[in-house]
Short mmCIF file of C-alpha atoms and ligand atoms in Angstrom, two decimals:
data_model
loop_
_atom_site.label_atom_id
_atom_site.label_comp_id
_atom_site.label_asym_id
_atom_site.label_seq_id
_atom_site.Cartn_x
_atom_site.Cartn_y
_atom_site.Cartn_z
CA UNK A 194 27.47 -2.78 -4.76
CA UNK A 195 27.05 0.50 -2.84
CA UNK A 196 24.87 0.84 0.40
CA UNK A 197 24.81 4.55 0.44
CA UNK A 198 21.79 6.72 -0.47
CA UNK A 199 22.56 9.50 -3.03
CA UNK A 200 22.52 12.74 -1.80
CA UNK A 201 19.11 13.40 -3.81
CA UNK A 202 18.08 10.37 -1.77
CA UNK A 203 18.53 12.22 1.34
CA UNK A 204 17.12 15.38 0.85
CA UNK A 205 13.56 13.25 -0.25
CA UNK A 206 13.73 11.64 2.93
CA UNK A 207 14.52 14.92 4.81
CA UNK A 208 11.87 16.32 2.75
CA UNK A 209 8.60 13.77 3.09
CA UNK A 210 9.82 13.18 6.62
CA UNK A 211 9.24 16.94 7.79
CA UNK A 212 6.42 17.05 5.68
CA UNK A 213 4.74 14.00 7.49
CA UNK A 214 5.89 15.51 10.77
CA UNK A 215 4.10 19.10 10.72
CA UNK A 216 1.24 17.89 8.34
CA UNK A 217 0.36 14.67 9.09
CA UNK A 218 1.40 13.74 12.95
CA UNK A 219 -0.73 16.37 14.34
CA UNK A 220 -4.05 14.94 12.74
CA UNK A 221 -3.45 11.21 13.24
CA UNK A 222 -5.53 10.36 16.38
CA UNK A 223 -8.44 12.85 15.21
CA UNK A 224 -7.98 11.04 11.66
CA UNK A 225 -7.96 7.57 12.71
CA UNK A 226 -11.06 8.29 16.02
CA UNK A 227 -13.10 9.49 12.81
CA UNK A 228 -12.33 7.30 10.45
CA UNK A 229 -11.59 10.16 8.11
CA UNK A 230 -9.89 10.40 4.84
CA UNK A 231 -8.02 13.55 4.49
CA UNK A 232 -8.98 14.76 1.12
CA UNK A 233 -7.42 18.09 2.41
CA UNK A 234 -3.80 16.40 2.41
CA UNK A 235 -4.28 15.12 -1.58
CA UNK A 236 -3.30 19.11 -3.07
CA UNK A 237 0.14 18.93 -0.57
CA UNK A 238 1.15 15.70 -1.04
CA UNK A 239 0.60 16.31 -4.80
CA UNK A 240 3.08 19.51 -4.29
CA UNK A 241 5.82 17.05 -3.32
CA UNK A 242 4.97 14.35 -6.05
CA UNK A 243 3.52 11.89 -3.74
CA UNK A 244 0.52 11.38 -6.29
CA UNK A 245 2.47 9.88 -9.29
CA UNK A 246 5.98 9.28 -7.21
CA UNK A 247 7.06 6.93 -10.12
CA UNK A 248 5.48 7.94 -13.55
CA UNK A 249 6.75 9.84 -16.29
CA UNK A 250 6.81 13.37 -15.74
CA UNK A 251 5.40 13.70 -19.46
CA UNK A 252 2.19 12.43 -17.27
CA UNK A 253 2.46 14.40 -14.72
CA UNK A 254 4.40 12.43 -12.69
CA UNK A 255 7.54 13.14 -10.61
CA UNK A 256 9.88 10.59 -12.72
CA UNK A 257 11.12 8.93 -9.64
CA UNK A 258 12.94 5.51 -8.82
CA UNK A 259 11.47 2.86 -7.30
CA UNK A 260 13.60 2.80 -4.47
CA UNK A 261 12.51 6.55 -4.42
CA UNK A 262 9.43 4.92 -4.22
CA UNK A 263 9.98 3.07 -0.68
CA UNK A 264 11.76 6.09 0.67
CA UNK A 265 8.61 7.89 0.08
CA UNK A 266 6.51 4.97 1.73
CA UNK A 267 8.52 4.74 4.36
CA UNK A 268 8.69 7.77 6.06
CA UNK A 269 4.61 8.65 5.24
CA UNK A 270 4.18 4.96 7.29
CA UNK A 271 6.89 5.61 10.03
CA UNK A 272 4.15 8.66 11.00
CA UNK A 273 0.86 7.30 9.86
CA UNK A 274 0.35 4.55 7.91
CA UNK A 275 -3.10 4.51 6.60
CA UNK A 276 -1.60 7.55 4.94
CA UNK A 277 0.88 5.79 3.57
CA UNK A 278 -1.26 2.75 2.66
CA UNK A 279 -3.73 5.25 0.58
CA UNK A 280 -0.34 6.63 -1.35
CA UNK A 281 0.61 3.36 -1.74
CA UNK A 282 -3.07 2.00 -3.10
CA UNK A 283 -3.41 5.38 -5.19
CA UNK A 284 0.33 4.99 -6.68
CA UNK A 285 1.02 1.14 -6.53
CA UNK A 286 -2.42 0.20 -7.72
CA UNK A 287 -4.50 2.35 -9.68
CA UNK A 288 -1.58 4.64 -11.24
CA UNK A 289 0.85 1.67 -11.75
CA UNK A 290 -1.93 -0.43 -13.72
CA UNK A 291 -2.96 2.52 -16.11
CA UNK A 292 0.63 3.54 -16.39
CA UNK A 293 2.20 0.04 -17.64
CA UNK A 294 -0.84 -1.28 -19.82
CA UNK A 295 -2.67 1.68 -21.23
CA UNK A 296 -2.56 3.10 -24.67
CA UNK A 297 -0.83 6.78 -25.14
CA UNK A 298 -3.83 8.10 -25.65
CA UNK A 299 -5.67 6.81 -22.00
CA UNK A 300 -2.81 7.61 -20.16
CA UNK A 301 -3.09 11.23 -21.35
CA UNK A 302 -6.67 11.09 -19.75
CA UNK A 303 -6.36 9.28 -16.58
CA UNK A 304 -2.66 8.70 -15.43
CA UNK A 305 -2.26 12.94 -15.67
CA UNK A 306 -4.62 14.19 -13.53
CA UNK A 307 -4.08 10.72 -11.04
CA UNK A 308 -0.35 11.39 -11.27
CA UNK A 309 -1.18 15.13 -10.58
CA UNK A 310 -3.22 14.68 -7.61
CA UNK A 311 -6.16 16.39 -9.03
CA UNK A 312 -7.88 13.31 -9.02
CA UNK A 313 -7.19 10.15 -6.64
CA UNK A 314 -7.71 6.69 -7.83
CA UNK A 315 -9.03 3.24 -6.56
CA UNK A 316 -7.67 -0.39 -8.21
CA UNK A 317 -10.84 -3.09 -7.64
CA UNK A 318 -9.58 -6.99 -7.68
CA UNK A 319 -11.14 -8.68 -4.75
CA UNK A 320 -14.78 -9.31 -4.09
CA UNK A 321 -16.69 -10.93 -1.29
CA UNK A 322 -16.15 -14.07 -2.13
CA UNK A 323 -12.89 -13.64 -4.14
CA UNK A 324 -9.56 -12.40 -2.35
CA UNK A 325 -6.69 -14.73 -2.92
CA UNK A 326 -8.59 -16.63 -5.32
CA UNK A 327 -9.13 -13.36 -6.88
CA UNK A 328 -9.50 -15.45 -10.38
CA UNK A 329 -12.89 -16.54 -8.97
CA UNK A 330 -14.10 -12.93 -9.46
CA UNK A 331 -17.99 -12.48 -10.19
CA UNK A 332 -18.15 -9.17 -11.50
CA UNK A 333 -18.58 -9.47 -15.75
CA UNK A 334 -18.17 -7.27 -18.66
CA UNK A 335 -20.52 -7.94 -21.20
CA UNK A 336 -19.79 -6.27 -24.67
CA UNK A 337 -22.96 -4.15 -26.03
CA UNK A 338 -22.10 -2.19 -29.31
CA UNK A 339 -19.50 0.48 -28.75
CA UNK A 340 -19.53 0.02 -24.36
CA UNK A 341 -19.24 -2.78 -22.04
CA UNK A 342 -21.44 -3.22 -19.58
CA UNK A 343 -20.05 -4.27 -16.40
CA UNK A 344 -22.27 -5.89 -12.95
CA UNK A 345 -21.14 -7.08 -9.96
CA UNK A 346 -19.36 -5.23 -6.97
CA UNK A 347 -15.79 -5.16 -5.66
CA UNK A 348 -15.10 -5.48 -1.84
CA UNK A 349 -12.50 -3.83 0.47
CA UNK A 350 -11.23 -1.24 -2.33
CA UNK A 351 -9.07 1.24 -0.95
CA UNK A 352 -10.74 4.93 -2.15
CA UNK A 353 -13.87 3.04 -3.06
CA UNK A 354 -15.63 6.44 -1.74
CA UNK A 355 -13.54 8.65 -3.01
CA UNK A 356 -11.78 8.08 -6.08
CA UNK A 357 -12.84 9.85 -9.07
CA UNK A 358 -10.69 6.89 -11.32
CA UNK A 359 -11.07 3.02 -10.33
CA UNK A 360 -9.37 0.41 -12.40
CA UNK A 361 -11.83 -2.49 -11.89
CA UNK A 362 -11.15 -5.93 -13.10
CA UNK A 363 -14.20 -8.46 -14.99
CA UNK A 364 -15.00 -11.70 -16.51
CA UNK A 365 -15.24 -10.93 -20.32
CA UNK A 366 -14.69 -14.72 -21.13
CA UNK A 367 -16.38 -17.03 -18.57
CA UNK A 368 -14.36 -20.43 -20.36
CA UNK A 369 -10.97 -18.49 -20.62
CA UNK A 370 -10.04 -18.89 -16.57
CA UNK A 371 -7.65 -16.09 -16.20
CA UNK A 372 -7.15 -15.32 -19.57
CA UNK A 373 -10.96 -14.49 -19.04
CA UNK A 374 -10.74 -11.32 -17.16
CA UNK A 375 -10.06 -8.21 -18.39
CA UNK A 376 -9.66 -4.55 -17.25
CA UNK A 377 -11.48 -1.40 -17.33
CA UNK A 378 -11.61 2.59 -16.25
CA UNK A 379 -13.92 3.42 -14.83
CA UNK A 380 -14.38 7.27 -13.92
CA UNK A 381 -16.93 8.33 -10.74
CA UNK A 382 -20.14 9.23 -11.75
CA UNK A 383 -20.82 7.35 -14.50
CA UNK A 384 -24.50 5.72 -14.30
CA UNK A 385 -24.72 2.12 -12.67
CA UNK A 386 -21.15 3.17 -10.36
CA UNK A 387 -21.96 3.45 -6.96
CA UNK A 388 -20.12 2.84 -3.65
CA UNK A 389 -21.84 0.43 -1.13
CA UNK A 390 -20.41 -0.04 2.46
CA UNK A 391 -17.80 1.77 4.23
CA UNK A 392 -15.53 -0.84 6.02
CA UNK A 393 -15.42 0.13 10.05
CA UNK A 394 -11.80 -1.09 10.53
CA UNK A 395 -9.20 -2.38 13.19
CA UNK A 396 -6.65 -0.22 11.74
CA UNK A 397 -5.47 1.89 8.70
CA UNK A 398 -9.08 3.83 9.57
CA UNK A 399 -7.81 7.01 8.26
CA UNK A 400 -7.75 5.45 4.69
CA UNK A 401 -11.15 4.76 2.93
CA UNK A 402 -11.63 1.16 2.54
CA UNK A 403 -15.56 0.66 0.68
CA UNK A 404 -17.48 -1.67 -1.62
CA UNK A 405 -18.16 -0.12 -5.05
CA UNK A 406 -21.30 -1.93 -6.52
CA UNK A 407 -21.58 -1.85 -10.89
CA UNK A 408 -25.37 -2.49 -11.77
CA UNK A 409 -25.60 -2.30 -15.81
CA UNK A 410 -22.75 0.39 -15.92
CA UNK A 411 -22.03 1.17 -19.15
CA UNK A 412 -18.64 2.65 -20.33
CA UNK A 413 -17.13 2.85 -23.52
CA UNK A 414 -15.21 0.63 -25.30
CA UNK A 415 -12.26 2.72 -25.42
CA UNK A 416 -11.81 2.09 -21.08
CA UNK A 417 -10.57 -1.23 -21.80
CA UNK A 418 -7.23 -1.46 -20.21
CA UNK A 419 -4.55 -3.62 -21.68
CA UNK A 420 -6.26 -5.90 -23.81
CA UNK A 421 -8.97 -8.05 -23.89
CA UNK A 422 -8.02 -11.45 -21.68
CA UNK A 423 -4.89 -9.10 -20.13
CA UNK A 424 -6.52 -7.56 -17.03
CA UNK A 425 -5.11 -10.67 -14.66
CA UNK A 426 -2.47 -11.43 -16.07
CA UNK A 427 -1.55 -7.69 -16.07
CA UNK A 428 -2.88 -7.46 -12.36
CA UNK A 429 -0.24 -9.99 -11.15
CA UNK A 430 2.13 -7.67 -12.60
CA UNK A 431 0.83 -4.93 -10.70
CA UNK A 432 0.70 -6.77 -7.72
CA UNK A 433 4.43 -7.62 -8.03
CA UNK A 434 5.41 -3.93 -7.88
CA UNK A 435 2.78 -2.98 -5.35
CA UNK A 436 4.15 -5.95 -3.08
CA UNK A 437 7.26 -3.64 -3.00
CA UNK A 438 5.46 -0.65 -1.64
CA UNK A 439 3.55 -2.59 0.90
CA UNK A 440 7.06 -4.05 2.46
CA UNK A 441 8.31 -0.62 2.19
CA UNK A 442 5.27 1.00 4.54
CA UNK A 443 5.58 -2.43 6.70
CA UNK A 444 9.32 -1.34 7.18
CA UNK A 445 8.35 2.30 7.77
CA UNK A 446 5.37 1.53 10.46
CA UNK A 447 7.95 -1.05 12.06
CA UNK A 448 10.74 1.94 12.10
CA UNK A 449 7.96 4.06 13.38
CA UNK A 450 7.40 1.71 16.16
CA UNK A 451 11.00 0.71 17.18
CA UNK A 452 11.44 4.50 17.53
CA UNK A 453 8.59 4.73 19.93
CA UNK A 454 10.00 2.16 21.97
CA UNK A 455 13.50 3.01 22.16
CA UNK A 456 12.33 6.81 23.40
CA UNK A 457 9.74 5.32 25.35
CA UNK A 458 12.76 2.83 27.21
CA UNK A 459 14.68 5.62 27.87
CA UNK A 460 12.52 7.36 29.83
CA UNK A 461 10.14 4.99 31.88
CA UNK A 462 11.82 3.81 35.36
CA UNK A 463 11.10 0.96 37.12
CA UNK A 464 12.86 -0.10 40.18
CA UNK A 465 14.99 3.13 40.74
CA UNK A 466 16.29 2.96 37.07
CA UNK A 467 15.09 3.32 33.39
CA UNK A 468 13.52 0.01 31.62
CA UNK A 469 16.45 0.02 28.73
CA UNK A 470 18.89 -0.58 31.16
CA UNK A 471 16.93 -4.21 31.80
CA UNK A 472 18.45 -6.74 29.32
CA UNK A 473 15.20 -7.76 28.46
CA UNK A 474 14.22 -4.62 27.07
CA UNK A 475 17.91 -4.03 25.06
CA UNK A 476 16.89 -7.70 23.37
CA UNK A 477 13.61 -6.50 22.44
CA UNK A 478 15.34 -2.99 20.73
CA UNK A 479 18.29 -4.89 19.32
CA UNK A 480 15.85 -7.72 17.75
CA UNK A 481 13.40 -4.86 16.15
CA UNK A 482 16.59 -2.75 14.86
CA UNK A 483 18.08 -5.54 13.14
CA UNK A 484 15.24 -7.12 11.56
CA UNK A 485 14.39 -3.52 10.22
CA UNK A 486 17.35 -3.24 8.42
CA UNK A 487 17.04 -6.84 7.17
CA UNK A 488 13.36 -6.19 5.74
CA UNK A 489 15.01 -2.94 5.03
CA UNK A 490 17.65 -4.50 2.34
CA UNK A 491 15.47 -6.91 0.66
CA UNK A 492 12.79 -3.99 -0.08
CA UNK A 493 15.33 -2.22 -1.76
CA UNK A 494 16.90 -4.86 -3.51
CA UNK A 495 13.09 -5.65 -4.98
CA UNK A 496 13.16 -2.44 -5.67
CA UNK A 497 16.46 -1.94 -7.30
CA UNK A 498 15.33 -5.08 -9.36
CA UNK A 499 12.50 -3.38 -10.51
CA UNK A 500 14.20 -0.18 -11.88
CA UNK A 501 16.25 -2.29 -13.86
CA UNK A 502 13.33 -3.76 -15.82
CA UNK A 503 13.74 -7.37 -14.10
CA UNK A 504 10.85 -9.48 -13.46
CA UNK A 505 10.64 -9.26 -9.49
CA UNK A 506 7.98 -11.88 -8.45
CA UNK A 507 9.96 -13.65 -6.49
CA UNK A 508 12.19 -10.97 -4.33
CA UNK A 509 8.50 -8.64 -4.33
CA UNK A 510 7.11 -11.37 -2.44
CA UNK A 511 9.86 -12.46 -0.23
CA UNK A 512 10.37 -8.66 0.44
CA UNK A 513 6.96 -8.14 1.47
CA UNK A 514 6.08 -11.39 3.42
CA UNK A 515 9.66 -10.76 5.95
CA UNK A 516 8.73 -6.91 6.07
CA UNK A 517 5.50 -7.57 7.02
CA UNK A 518 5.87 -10.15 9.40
CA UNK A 519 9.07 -8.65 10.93
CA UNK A 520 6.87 -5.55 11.48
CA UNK A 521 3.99 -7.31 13.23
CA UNK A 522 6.53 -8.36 15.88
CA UNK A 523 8.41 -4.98 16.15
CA UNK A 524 4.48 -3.46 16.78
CA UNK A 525 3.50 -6.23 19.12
CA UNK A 526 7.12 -5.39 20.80
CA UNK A 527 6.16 -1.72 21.28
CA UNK A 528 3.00 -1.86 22.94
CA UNK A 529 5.04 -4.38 25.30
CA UNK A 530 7.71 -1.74 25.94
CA UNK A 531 5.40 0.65 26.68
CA UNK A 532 3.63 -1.68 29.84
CA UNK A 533 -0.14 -0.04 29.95
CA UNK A 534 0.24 2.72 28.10
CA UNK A 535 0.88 0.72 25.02
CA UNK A 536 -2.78 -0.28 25.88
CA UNK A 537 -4.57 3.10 25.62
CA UNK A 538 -4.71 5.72 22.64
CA UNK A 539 -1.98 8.75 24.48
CA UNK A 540 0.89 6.57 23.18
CA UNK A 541 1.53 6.00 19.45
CA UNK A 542 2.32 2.09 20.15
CA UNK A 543 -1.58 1.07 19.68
CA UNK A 544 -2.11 2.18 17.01
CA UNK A 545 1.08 0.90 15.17
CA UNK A 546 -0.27 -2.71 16.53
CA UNK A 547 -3.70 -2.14 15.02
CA UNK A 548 -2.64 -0.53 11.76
CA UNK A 549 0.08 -3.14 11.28
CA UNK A 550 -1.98 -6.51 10.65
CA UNK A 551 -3.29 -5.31 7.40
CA UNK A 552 0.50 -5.49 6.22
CA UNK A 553 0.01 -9.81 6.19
CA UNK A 554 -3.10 -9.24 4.90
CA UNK A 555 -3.74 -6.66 2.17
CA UNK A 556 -1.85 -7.20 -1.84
CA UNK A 557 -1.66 -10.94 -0.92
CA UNK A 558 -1.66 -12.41 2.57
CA UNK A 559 1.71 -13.80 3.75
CA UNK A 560 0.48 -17.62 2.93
CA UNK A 561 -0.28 -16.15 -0.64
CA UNK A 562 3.42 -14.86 -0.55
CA UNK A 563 5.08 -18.46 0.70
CA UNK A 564 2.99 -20.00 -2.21
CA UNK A 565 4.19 -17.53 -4.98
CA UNK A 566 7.81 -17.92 -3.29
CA UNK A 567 7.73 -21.92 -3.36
CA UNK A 568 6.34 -21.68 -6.90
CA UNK A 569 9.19 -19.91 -7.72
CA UNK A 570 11.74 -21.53 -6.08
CA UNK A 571 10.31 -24.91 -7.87
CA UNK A 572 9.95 -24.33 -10.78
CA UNK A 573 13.76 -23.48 -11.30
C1 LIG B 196 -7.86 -2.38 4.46
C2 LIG B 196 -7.89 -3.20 3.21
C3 LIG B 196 -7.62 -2.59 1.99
C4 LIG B 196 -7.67 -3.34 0.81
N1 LIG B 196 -7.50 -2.70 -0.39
C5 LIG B 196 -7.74 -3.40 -1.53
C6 LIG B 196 -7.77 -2.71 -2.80
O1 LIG B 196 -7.55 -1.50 -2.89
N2 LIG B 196 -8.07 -3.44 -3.91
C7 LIG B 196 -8.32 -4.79 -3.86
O2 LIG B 196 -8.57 -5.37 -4.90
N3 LIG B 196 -8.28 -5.45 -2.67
C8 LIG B 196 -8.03 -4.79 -1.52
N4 LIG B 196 -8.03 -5.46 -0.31
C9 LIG B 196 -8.31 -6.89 -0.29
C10 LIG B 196 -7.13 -7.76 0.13
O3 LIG B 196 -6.16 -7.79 -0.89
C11 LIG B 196 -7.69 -9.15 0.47
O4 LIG B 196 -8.41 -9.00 1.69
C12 LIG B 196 -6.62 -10.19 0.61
O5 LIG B 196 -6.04 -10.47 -0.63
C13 LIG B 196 -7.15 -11.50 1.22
O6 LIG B 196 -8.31 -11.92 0.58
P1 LIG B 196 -9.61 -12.32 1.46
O7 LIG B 196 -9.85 -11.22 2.41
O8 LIG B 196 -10.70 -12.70 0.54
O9 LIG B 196 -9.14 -13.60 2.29
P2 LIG B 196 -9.23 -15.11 1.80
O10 LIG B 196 -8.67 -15.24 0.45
O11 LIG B 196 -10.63 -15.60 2.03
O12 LIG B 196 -8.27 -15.81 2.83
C14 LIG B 196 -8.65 -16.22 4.15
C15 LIG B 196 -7.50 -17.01 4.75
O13 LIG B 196 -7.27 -18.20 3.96
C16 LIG B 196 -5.92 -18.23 3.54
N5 LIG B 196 -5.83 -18.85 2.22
C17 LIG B 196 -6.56 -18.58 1.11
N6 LIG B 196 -6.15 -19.33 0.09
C18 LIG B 196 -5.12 -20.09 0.54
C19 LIG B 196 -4.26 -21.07 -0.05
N7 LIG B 196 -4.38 -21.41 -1.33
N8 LIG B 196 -3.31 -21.64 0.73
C20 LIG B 196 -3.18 -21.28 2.03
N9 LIG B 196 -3.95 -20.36 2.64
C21 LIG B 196 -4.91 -19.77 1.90
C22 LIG B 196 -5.48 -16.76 3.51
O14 LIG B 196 -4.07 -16.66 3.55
C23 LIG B 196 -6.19 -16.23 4.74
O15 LIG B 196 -5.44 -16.54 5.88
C24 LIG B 196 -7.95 -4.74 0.88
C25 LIG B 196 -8.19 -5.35 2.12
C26 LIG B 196 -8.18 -4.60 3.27
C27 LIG B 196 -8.51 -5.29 4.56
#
């Protein structure tokens, strides 16, 4: 067993660190007051290989690892993480799906220019009245000649606006439960696509978050993904890599906000001395550093898992349901560091506690995760 990052592992952090430093840090309030996507970041984060971190570079992709993967994550969250959450969505989601279940030929058409950055890409499971129970989808695929014709509409899709690439999942088979859905690509612009609402949200406002509504949209046959029946099944899949990511941007955000805190204790004086000489405040830091590096170790060992080929239900969702709780606390620790002014929008600590409560929310909440975990842990 060996702790240490490679030397290559270094340098990426180095790298995606400075880069979310001078690009990114300077845009984040503006970004997150506006609610903006920045569309103008795609072309430089594609530079680096932050659009297709982990796909073959025969597809355009940078032929990472997947603990490449979380370093990646990680330092885009530690600065913003609705950044990070839209690399993650974009990568973990839409990329990941068409990368592991499409044909040579599909992959060629959509996983290049996703994993390229020339395009960015949206992944559509949940629907109003489907999230966890995201088997209880609406949305159907009806076959008609050489197309299917898909109707219904997906809810809180990350990129719903502004992908040009959506994976979307339907019911093909109405009596087949889960062996009843099945997915398909969809590209932007094609007739019947169209996005509906744009969410207003608490946090993670600088990364699109819209409905996308199908009326009769026809596409052809040949953007079925993975099989008729497959496009659950093969979702859960997804989902058990994504998880990964999302504990790797809670553990980044949480970094993010431990660092606040510990610059922010060293400075602020109260009673003739600085607040991290107050035991209460060293508890606080010492807590948040060492639960960091716990959610830290089980990311990567999900991670490590995964490069190996394993099947990583169980440590994806244990990794992401302690990263993500562990990182609600460290946030909810900052703004309490910080007194006031981890009220108001001059210190970063705000906005780490707003952005952070998608992380027990989004790719499985964290009851979802304890029920996949007991499942597990039962059925052994
Ligand atoms: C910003 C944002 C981005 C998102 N991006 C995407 C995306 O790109 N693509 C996509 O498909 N989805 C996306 N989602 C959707 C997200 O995955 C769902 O919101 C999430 O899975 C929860 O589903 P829900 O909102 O329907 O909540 P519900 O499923 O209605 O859950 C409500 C509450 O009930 C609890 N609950 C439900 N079932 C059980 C149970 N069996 N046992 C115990 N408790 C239970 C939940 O844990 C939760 O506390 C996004 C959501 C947000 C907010």
């Amino acid at each position: 067993m060996d702790f240490r990052p490679t030397n290559e592992q270094r340098l990426l952090r180095r790298t995606v660190r400075e880069f979310a430093q001078t690009e990114i840090r300077p845009h984040i309030r503006e970004w997150d007051d506006q609610q903006h996507f920045p569309t103008e970041l795609v072309p430089k984060m594609a530079a680096l290989g932050l659009m297709g971190i982990q796909f073959p570079e025969q597809y355009g992709g940078a032929g990472m690892s997947a603990i490449d993967y979380c370093i990646c994550i990680e330092e885009l969250a530690r600065v913003d993480p609705a950044v990070a959450l839209s690399v993650a969505a974009h990568n973990g989601l839409c990329c990941a799906h068409i990368a592991l279940f499409a044909t040579d030929d599909q992959k060629r058409r959509f996983l290049t220019p996703l994993a390229r950055g020339e395009k960015v890409g949206a992944w559509g499971l949940t629907e109003s009245t489907s999230g966890s129970d995201a088997a209880g989808m609406r949305t159907t695929a009806t076959r008609a000649g050489n197309c299917w014709v898909l109707t219904g509409s997906k809810t809180f899709t990350t990129h719903g606006r502004v992908a040009e690439v959506m994976v979307v999942m339907a019911v093909t088979d109405r009596t087949a439960a889960t062996k009843g859905i099945s997915a398909f690509v969809v590209e932007r612009g094609t007739a019947g696509m169209t996005p509906g609402k744009k969410e207003d949200k608490l946090g993670m406002r600088a990364s699109d978050t819209s409905e996308v509504i199908f009326d009769n949209c026809r596409i052809p046959a040949d953007q079925l993904l993975g099989g008729e029946g497959q496009g659950f099944v093969n979702s859960m899949q997804v989902l058990d890599a994504g998880r990964i990511g999302i504990a790797a941007l809670s553990v980044g955000l949480a970094q993010g906000a431990y660092e606040a805190a510990l610059a922010y204790a060293r400075e602020r004086t109260a009673f003739g001395q600085t607040i991290s000489s107050f035991q209460a405040i060293q508890f606080k830091l010492a807590d948040a550093a060492t639960r960091i590096e716990a959610a830290r170790l089980l990311t990567y060992r999900a991670a490590y898992l995964k490069n190996r080929g394993d099947r990583t239900t169980l440590e994806s969702a244990m990794a992401k349901l302690y990263a993500s709780e562990i990182a609600v606390r460290v946030a909810e620790d900052c703004v309490q560091i910080h007194g006031g002014y981890g009220f108001v929008k001059d210190y970063p600590a705000e906005k780490y506690f707003r952005d952070v409560k998608l992380m027990t929310i989004g790719e499985g909440t964290s009851e979802i995760q304890r029920l996949v975990i007991a499942r597990r842990l039962l059925s052994r």
